[in-house]
Tab-separated table of C-alpha atoms in Angstrom:
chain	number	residue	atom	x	y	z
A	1	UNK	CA	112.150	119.368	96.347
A	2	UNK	CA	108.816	121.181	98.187
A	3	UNK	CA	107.851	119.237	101.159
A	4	UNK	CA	104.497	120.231	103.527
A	5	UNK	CA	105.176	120.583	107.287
A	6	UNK	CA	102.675	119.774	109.336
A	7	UNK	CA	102.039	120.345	113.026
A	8	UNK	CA	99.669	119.297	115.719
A	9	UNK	CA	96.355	121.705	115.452
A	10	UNK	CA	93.999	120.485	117.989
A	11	UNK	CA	90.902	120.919	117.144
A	12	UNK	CA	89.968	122.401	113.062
A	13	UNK	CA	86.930	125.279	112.837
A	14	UNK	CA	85.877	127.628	109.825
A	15	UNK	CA	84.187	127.489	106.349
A	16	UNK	CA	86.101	126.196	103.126
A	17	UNK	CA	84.745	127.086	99.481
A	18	UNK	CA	85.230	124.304	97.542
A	19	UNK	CA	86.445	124.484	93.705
A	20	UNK	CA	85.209	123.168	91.071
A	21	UNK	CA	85.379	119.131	90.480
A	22	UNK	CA	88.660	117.942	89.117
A	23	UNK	CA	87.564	115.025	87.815
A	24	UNK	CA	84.859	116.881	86.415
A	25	UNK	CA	86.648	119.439	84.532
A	26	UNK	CA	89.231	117.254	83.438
A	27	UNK	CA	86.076	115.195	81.217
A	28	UNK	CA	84.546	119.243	80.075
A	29	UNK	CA	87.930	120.434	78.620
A	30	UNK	CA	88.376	117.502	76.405
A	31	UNK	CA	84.546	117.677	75.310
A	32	UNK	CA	84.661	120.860	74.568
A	33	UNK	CA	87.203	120.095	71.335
A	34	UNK	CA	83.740	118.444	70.044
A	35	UNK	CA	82.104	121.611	69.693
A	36	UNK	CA	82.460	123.985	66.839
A	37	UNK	CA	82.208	127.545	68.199
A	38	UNK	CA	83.702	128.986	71.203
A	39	UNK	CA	82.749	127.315	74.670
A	40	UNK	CA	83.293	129.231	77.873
A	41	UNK	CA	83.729	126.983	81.364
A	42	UNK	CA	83.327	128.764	84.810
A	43	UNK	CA	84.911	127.308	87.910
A	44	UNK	CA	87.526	125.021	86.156
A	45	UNK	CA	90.061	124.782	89.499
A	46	UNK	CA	94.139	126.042	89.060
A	47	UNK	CA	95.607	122.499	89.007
A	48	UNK	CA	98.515	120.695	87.406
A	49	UNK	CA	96.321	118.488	85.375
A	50	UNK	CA	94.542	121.651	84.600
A	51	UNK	CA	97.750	122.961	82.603
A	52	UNK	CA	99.143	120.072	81.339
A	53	UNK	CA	95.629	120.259	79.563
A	54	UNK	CA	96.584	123.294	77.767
A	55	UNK	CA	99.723	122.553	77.134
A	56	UNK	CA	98.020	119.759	74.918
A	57	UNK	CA	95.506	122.161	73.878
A	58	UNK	CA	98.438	124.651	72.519
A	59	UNK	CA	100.183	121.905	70.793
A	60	UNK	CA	97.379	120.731	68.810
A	61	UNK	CA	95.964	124.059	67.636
A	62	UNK	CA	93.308	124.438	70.861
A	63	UNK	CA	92.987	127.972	71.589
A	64	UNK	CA	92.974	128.203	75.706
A	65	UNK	CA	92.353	131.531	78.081
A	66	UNK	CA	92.404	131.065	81.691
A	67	UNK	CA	91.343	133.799	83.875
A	68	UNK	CA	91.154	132.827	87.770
A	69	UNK	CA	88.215	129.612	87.464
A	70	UNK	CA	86.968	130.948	84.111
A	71	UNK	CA	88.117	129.081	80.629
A	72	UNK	CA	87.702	130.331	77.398
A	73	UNK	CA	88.390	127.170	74.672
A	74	UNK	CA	87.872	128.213	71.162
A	75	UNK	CA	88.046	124.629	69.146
A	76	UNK	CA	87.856	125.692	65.787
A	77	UNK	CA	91.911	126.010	65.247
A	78	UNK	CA	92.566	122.280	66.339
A	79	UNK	CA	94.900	121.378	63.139
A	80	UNK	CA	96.076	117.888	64.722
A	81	UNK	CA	94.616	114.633	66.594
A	82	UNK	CA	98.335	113.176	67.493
A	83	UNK	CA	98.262	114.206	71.435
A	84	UNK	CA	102.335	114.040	72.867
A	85	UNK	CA	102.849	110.672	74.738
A	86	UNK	CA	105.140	112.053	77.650
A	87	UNK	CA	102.344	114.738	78.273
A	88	UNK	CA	99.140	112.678	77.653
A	89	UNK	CA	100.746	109.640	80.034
A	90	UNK	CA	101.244	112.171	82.772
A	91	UNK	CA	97.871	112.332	84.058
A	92	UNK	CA	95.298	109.684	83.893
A	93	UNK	CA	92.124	111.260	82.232
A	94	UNK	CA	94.259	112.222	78.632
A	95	UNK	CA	92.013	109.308	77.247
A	96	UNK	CA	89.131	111.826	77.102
A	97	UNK	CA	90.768	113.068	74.018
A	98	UNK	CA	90.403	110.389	71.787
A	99	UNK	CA	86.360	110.082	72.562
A	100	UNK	CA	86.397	114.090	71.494
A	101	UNK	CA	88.647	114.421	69.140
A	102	UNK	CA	88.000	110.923	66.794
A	103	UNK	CA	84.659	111.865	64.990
A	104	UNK	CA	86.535	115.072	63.828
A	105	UNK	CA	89.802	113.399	62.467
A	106	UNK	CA	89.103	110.219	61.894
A	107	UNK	CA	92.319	109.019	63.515
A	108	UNK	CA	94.188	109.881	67.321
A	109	UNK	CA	97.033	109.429	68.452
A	110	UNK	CA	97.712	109.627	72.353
A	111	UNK	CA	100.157	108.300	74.874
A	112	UNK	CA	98.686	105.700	77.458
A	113	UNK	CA	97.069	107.355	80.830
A	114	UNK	CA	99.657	107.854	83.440
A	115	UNK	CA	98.591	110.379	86.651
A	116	UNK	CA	97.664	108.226	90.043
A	117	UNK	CA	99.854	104.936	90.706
A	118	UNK	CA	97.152	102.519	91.295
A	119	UNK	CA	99.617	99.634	89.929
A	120	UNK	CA	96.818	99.233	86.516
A	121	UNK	CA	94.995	102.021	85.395
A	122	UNK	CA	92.661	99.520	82.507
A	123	UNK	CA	91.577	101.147	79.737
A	124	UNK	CA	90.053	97.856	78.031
A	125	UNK	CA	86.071	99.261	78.815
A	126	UNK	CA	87.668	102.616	76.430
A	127	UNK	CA	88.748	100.378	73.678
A	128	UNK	CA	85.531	98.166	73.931
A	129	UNK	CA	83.639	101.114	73.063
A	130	UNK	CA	85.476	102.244	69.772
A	131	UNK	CA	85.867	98.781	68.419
A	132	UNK	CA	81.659	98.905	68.911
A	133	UNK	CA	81.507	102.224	67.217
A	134	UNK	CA	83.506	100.701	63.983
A	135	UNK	CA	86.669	102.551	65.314
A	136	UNK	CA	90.322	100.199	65.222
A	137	UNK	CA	92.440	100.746	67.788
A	138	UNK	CA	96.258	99.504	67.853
A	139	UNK	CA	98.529	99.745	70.975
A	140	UNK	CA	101.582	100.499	71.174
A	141	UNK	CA	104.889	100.347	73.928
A	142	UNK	CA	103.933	103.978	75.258
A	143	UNK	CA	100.595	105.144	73.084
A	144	UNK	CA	97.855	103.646	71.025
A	145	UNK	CA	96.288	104.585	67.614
A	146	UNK	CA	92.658	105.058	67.315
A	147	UNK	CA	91.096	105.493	63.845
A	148	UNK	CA	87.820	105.578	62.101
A	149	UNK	CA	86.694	106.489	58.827
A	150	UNK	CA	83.297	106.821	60.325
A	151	UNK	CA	81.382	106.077	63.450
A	152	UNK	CA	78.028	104.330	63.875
A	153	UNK	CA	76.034	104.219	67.186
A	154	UNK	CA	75.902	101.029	68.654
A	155	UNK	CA	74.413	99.059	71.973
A	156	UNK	CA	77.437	98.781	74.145
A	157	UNK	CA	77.189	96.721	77.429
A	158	UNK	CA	79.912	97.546	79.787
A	159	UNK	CA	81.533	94.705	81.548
A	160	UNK	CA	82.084	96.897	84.881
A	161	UNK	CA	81.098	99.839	85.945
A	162	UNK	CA	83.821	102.830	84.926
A	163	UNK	CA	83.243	106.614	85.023
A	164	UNK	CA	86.134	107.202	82.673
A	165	UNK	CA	85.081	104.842	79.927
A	166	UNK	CA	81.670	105.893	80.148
A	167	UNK	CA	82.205	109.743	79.826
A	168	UNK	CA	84.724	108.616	76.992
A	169	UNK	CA	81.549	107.056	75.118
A	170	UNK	CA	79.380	109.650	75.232
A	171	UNK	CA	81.813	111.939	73.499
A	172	UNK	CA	82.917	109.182	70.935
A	173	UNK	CA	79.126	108.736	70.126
A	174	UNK	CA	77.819	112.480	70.622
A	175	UNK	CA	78.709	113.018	66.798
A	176	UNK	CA	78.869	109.609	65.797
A	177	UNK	CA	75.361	108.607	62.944
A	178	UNK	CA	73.163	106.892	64.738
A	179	UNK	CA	71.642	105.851	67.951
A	180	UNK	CA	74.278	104.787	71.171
A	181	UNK	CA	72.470	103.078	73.846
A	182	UNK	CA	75.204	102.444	77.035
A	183	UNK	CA	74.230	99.477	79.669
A	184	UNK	CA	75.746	99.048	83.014
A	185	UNK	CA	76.897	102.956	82.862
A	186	UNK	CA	78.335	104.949	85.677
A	187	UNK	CA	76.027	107.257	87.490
A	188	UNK	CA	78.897	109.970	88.864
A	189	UNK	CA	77.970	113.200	89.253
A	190	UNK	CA	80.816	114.238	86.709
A	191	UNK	CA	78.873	111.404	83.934
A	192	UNK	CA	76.336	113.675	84.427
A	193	UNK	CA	77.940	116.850	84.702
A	194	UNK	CA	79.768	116.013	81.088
A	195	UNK	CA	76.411	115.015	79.704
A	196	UNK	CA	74.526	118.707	80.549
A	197	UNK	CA	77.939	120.108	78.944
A	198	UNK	CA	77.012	118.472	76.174
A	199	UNK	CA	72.998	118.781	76.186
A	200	UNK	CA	73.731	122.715	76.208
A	201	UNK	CA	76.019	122.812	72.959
A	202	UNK	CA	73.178	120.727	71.423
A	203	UNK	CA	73.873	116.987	71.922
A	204	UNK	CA	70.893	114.834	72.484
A	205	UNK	CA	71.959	112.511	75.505
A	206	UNK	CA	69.412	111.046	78.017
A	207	UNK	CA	69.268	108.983	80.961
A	208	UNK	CA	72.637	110.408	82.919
A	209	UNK	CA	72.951	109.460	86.182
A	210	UNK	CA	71.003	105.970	85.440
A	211	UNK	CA	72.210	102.940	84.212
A	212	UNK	CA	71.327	103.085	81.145
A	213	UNK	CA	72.213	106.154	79.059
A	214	UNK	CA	71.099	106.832	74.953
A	215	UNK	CA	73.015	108.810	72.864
A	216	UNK	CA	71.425	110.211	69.603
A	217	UNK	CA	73.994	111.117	67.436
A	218	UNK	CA	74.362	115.164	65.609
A	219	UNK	CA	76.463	116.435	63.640
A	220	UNK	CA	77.148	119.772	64.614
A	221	UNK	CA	77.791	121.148	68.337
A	222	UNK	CA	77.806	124.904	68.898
A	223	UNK	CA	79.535	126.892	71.501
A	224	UNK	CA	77.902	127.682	74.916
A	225	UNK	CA	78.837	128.212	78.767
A	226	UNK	CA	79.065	125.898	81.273
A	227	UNK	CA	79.926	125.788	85.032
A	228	UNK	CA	81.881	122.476	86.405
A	229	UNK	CA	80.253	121.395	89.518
A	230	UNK	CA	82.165	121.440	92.943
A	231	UNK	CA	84.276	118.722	94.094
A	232	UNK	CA	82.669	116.325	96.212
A	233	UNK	CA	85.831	114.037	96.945
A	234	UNK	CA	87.681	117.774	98.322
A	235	UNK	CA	84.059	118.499	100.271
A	236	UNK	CA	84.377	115.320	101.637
A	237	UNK	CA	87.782	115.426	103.036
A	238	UNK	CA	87.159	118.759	104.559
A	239	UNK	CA	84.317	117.567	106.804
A	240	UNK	CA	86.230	114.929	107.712
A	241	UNK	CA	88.792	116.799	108.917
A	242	UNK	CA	86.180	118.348	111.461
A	243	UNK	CA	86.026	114.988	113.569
A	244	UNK	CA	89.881	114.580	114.097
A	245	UNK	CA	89.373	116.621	117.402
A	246	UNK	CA	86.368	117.892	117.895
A	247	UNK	CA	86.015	120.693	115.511
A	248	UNK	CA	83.334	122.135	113.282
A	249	UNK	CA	84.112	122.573	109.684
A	250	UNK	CA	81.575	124.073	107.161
A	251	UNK	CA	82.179	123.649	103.353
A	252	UNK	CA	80.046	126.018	101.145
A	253	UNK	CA	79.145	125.531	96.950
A	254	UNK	CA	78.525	121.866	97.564
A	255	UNK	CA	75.614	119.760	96.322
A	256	UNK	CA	74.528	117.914	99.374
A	257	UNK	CA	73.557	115.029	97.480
A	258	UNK	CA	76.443	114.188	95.807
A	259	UNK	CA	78.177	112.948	99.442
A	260	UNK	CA	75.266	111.084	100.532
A	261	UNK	CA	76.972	107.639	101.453
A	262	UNK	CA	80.191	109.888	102.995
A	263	UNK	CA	77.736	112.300	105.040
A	264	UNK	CA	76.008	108.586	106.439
A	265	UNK	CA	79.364	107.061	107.400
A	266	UNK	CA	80.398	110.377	109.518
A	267	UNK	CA	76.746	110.118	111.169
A	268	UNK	CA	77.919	106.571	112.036
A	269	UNK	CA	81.020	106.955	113.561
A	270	UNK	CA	79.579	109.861	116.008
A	271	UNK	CA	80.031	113.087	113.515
A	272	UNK	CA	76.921	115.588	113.537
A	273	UNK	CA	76.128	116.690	109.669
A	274	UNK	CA	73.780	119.753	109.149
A	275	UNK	CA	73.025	120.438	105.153
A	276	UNK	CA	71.474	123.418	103.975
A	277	UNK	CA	70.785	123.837	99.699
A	278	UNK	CA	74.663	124.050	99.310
A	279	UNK	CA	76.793	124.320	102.506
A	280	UNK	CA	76.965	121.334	104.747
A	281	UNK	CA	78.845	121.300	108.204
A	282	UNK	CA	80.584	118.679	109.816
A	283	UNK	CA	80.798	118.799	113.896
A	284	UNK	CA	83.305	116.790	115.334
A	285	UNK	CA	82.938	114.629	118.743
A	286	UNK	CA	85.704	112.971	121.470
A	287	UNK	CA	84.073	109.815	121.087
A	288	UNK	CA	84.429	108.214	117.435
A	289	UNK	CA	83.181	105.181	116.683
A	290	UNK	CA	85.147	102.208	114.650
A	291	UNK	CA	83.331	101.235	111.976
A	292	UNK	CA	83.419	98.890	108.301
A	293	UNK	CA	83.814	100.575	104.754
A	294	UNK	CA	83.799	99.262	101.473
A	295	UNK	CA	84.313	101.364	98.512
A	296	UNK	CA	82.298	100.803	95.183
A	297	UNK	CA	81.236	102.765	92.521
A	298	UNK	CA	78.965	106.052	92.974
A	299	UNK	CA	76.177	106.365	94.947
A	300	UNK	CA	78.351	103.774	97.193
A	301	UNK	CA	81.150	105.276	99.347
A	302	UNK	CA	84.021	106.515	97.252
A	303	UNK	CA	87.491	105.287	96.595
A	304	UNK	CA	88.996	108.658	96.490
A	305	UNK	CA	87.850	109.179	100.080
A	306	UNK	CA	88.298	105.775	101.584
A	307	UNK	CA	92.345	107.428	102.241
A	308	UNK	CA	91.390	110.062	104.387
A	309	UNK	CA	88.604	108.361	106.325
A	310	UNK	CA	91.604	106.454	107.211
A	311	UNK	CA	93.200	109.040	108.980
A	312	UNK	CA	89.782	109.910	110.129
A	313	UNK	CA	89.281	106.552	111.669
A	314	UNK	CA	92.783	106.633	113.610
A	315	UNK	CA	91.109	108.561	116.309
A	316	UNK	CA	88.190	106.291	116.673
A	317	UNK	CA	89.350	104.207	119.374
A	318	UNK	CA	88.158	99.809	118.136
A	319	UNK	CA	88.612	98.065	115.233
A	320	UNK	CA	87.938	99.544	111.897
A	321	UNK	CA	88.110	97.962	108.367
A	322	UNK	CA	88.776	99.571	105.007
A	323	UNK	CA	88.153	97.411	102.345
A	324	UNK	CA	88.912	99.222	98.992
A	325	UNK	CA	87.890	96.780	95.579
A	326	UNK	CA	88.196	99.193	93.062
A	327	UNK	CA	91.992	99.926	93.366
A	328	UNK	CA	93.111	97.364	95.795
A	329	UNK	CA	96.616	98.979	95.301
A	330	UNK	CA	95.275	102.045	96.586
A	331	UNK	CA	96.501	101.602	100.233
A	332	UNK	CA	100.000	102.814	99.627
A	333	UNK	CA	99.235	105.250	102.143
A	334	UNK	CA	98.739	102.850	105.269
A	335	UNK	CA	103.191	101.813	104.940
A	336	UNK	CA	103.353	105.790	105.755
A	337	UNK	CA	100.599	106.192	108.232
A	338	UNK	CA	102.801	103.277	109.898
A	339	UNK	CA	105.794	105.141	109.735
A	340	UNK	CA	103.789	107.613	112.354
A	341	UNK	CA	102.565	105.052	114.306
A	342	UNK	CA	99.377	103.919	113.178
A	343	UNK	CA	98.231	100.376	113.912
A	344	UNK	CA	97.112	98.959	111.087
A	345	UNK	CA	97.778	95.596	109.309
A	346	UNK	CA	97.241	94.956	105.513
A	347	UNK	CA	95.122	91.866	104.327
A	348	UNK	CA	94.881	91.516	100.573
A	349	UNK	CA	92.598	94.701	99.712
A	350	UNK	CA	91.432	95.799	103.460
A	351	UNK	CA	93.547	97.371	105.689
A	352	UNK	CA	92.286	96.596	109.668
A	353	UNK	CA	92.810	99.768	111.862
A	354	UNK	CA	92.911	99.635	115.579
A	355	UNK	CA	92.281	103.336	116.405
A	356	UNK	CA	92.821	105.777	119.480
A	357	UNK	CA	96.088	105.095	119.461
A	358	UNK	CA	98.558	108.099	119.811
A	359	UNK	CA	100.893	109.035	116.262
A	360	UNK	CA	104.139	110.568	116.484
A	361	UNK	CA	105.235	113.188	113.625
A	362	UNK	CA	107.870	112.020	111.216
A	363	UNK	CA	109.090	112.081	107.366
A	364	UNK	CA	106.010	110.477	105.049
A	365	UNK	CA	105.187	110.603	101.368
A	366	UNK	CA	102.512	110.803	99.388
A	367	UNK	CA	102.049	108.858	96.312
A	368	UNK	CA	99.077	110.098	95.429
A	369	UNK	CA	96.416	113.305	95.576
A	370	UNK	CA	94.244	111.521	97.902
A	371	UNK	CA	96.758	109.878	100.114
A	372	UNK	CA	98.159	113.342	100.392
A	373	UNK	CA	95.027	114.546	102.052
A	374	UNK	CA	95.768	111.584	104.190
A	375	UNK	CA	98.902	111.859	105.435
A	376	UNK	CA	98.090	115.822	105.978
A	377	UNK	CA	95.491	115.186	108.061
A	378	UNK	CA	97.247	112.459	110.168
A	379	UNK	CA	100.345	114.828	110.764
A	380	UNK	CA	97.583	117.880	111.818
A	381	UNK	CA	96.793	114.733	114.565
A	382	UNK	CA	100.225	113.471	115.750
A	383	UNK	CA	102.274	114.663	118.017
A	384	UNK	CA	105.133	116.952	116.884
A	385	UNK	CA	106.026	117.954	113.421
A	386	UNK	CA	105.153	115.895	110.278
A	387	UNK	CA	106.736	116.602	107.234
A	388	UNK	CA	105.109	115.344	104.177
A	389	UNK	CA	107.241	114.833	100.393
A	390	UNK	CA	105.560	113.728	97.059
A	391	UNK	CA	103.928	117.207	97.401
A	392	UNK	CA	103.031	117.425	93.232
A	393	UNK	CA	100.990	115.174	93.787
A	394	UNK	CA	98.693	117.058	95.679
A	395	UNK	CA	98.862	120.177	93.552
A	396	UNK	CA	97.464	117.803	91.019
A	397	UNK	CA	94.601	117.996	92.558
A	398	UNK	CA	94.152	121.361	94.830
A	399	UNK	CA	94.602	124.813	93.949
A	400	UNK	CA	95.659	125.827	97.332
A	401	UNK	CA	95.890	123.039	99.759
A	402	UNK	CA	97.882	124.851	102.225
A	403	UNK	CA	95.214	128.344	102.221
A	404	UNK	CA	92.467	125.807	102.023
A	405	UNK	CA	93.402	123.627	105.544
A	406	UNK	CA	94.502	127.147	106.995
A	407	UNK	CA	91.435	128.748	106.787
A	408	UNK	CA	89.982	126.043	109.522
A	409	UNK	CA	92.912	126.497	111.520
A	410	UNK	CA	95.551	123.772	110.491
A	411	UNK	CA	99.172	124.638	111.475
A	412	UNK	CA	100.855	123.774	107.892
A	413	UNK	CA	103.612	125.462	105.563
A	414	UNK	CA	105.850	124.319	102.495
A	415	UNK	CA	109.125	124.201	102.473
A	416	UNK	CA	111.842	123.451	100.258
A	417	UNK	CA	114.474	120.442	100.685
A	418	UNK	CA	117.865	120.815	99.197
A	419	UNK	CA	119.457	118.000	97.293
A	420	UNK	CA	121.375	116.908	99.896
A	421	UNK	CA	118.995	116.652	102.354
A	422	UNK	CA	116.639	114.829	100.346
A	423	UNK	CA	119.418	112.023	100.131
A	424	UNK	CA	119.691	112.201	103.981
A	425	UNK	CA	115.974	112.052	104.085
A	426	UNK	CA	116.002	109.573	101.745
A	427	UNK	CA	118.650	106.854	103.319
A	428	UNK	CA	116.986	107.486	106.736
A	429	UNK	CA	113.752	106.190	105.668
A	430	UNK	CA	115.263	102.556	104.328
């Protein structure tokens, strides 16, 4: 078993490119089974999820070249629309393939999303929207059945606001007769991203990035090349990481915009934040502020980042308060942070920090990409050496996290833990 060491770095300074968007590219790989010549995608990151993708891709006929960032997808030999369950319920965005690959077969078959423990990962907006594009869909223990023998545009009103689900609508109605209109529609940067994919093979969809988004349905996609845009929720973490002593951290191929509500909440708590047309740098200061967050849904402050603005927010000495109402269960993360030290005390969905307080390296896990950044940056803060396990998570969602917090000066290096000193490990923790 790999586990990250990490030691006490004082403070971080340098420049970090950041990849293309996970989340992104995870929505543009399944799309791209919609069109019917050969698609090219530049900047698509090296990540687990990544390869599971062609792994599915292989199985069902999806011919898949990777070379460094740059994807090659040629759709036209897909033979099959029955996905594997253990590989589709390994990471979360496998529902993407039914909204691509339904108007084509007429039927899918795919295990339920798996990737991130967040306790529930719903998919009841994803099955809203095929039952209101004529589609039936029929769960199962470990998969669900989608079919269709044809699908109409329809007005679909979304009873939250979900990224995934509304992504997975525009490809369900990209090819489906008919006009889609989509109320109450996420306005993430990937929604969009997916959408411009789309726009470029031919697709007519407007109004990305609003609430409301139309969808005129064609019948025929062509091939075309696309670049994914950079990862905001990596770009994010990485200027955060300048204000855990003082540093100055500068992340390049960024779109400014995208982290407006992090970039305001780092201004608040004492951070300095220069942006140029696609670099922004972070400078750190000894005097932190405590402040309130509350995640909600993009433009508000992310969930993905509320975890390491946690670690962020150990050094600013007060009270701080996380409250996280998207994935309440998404504080897994603070029981570690603990087990270094950190103050804080769990109400319901907020966790209540009291920061400035010292932390003291130890064993931690991470049970999940984001609470991996976490605990990584907490250990580059404590005291000693903090050795961090649950590292696949992670590499689900960096290429390189250990070149990537290097190259601004952070002391870490993986390791591997033999079986019997992952019992050890294991029994000293309970």
């Amino acid at each position: 078993m790999k586990y990250i060491q990490a030691e006490y770095s004082g403070p971080l300074n340098g420049t970090v490119h950041i990849p293309g968007a996970k989340n992104s590219s995870l929505a543009l790989l399944a799309a791209a089974c919609l069109a019917d010549n050969i698609v090219t995608l530049e900047g698509i990151p090296l990540i687990d999820d990544v390869r599971i993708i062609a792994e599915i891709g292989r199985d069902i006929g999806l011919k898949l070249q990777q070379d460094g960032g740059q994807v090659i997808i040629d759709p036209r030999w897909i033979h099959s629309s029955v996905i594997d369950p253990g590989k589709a319920s390994s990471y979360r965005a496998s529902y993407y393939f039914a909204g691509s690959l339904l108007s084509k077969f007429g039927k899918v078959t795919i295990g339920l999303p798996g990737g991130d423990d967040f306790v529930s990962r719903p998919i009841d907006q994803h099955i809203k929207v095929f039952k209101a594009l004529g589609a039936q869909v029929h769960l199962f223990k470990d998969y669900y059945v989608v079919e269709a023998a044809e699908l109409k545009g329809a007005d679909i009103f979304f009873d939250t606001i979900t990224s995934g689900a509304t992504i997975n609508a525009m490809l369900a109605a990209v090819r489906a007769k008919g006009r889609t209109n989509l109320h109450n529609a996420a306005m993430d940067p990937e929604v969009c991203d997916t959408a411009n994919f789309l726009n470029r093979l031919g697709a007519r969809i407007y109004g990305a990035g609003t609430e409301h988004i139309r969808i005129e349905g064609v019948s025929y996609l062509d091939g075309g090349t696309h670049t994914v845009i950079p990862d905001r929720l990596i770009a994010g973490a990485f200027l955060m990481a300048a204000g855990l002593h003082g540093g100055q951290v500068t992340v390049m191929d960024v779109i400014p915009e995208h982290l407006g509500s992090c970039l305001a909440k780092l201004q608040e708590i004492g951070m300095y934040v220069e942006c140029g047309d696609n670099h922004i740098t972070a400078y750190g200061t000894n005097s932190l502020k405590a402040t309130r967050i509350r995640t909600g849904m993009y433009p508000s402050f992310a969930t993905d980042l509320q975890q390491p603005m946690t670690a962020l927010l150990l050094q600013a000495k007060g009270k701080s308060i996380v409250t996280d109402r998207i994935y309440p269960k998404r504080l897994a993360h603070v029981a570690q942070l603990r087990r270094l030290g950190a103050e804080i005390e769990l109400r319901q969905e907020s966790a209540f920090i009291t920061g400035g307080r010292p932390l003291q390296g130890g064993w931690v896990h991470a049970s999940d990409v984001r609470a991996g950044t976490c605990l990584l940056m907490a250990g580059l803060a404590a005291e000693g050496y903090t050795y961090i396990t649950g590292v696949e998570h992670i590499e689900r969602g960096y290429e390189d996290v250990i070149g990537s917090f290097r190259s601004i000066g952070a002391k870490l290096s993986m390791h591997e833990l033999s079986a019997q000193e992952h019992l050890d490990q294991i029994r000293e923790s309970q």
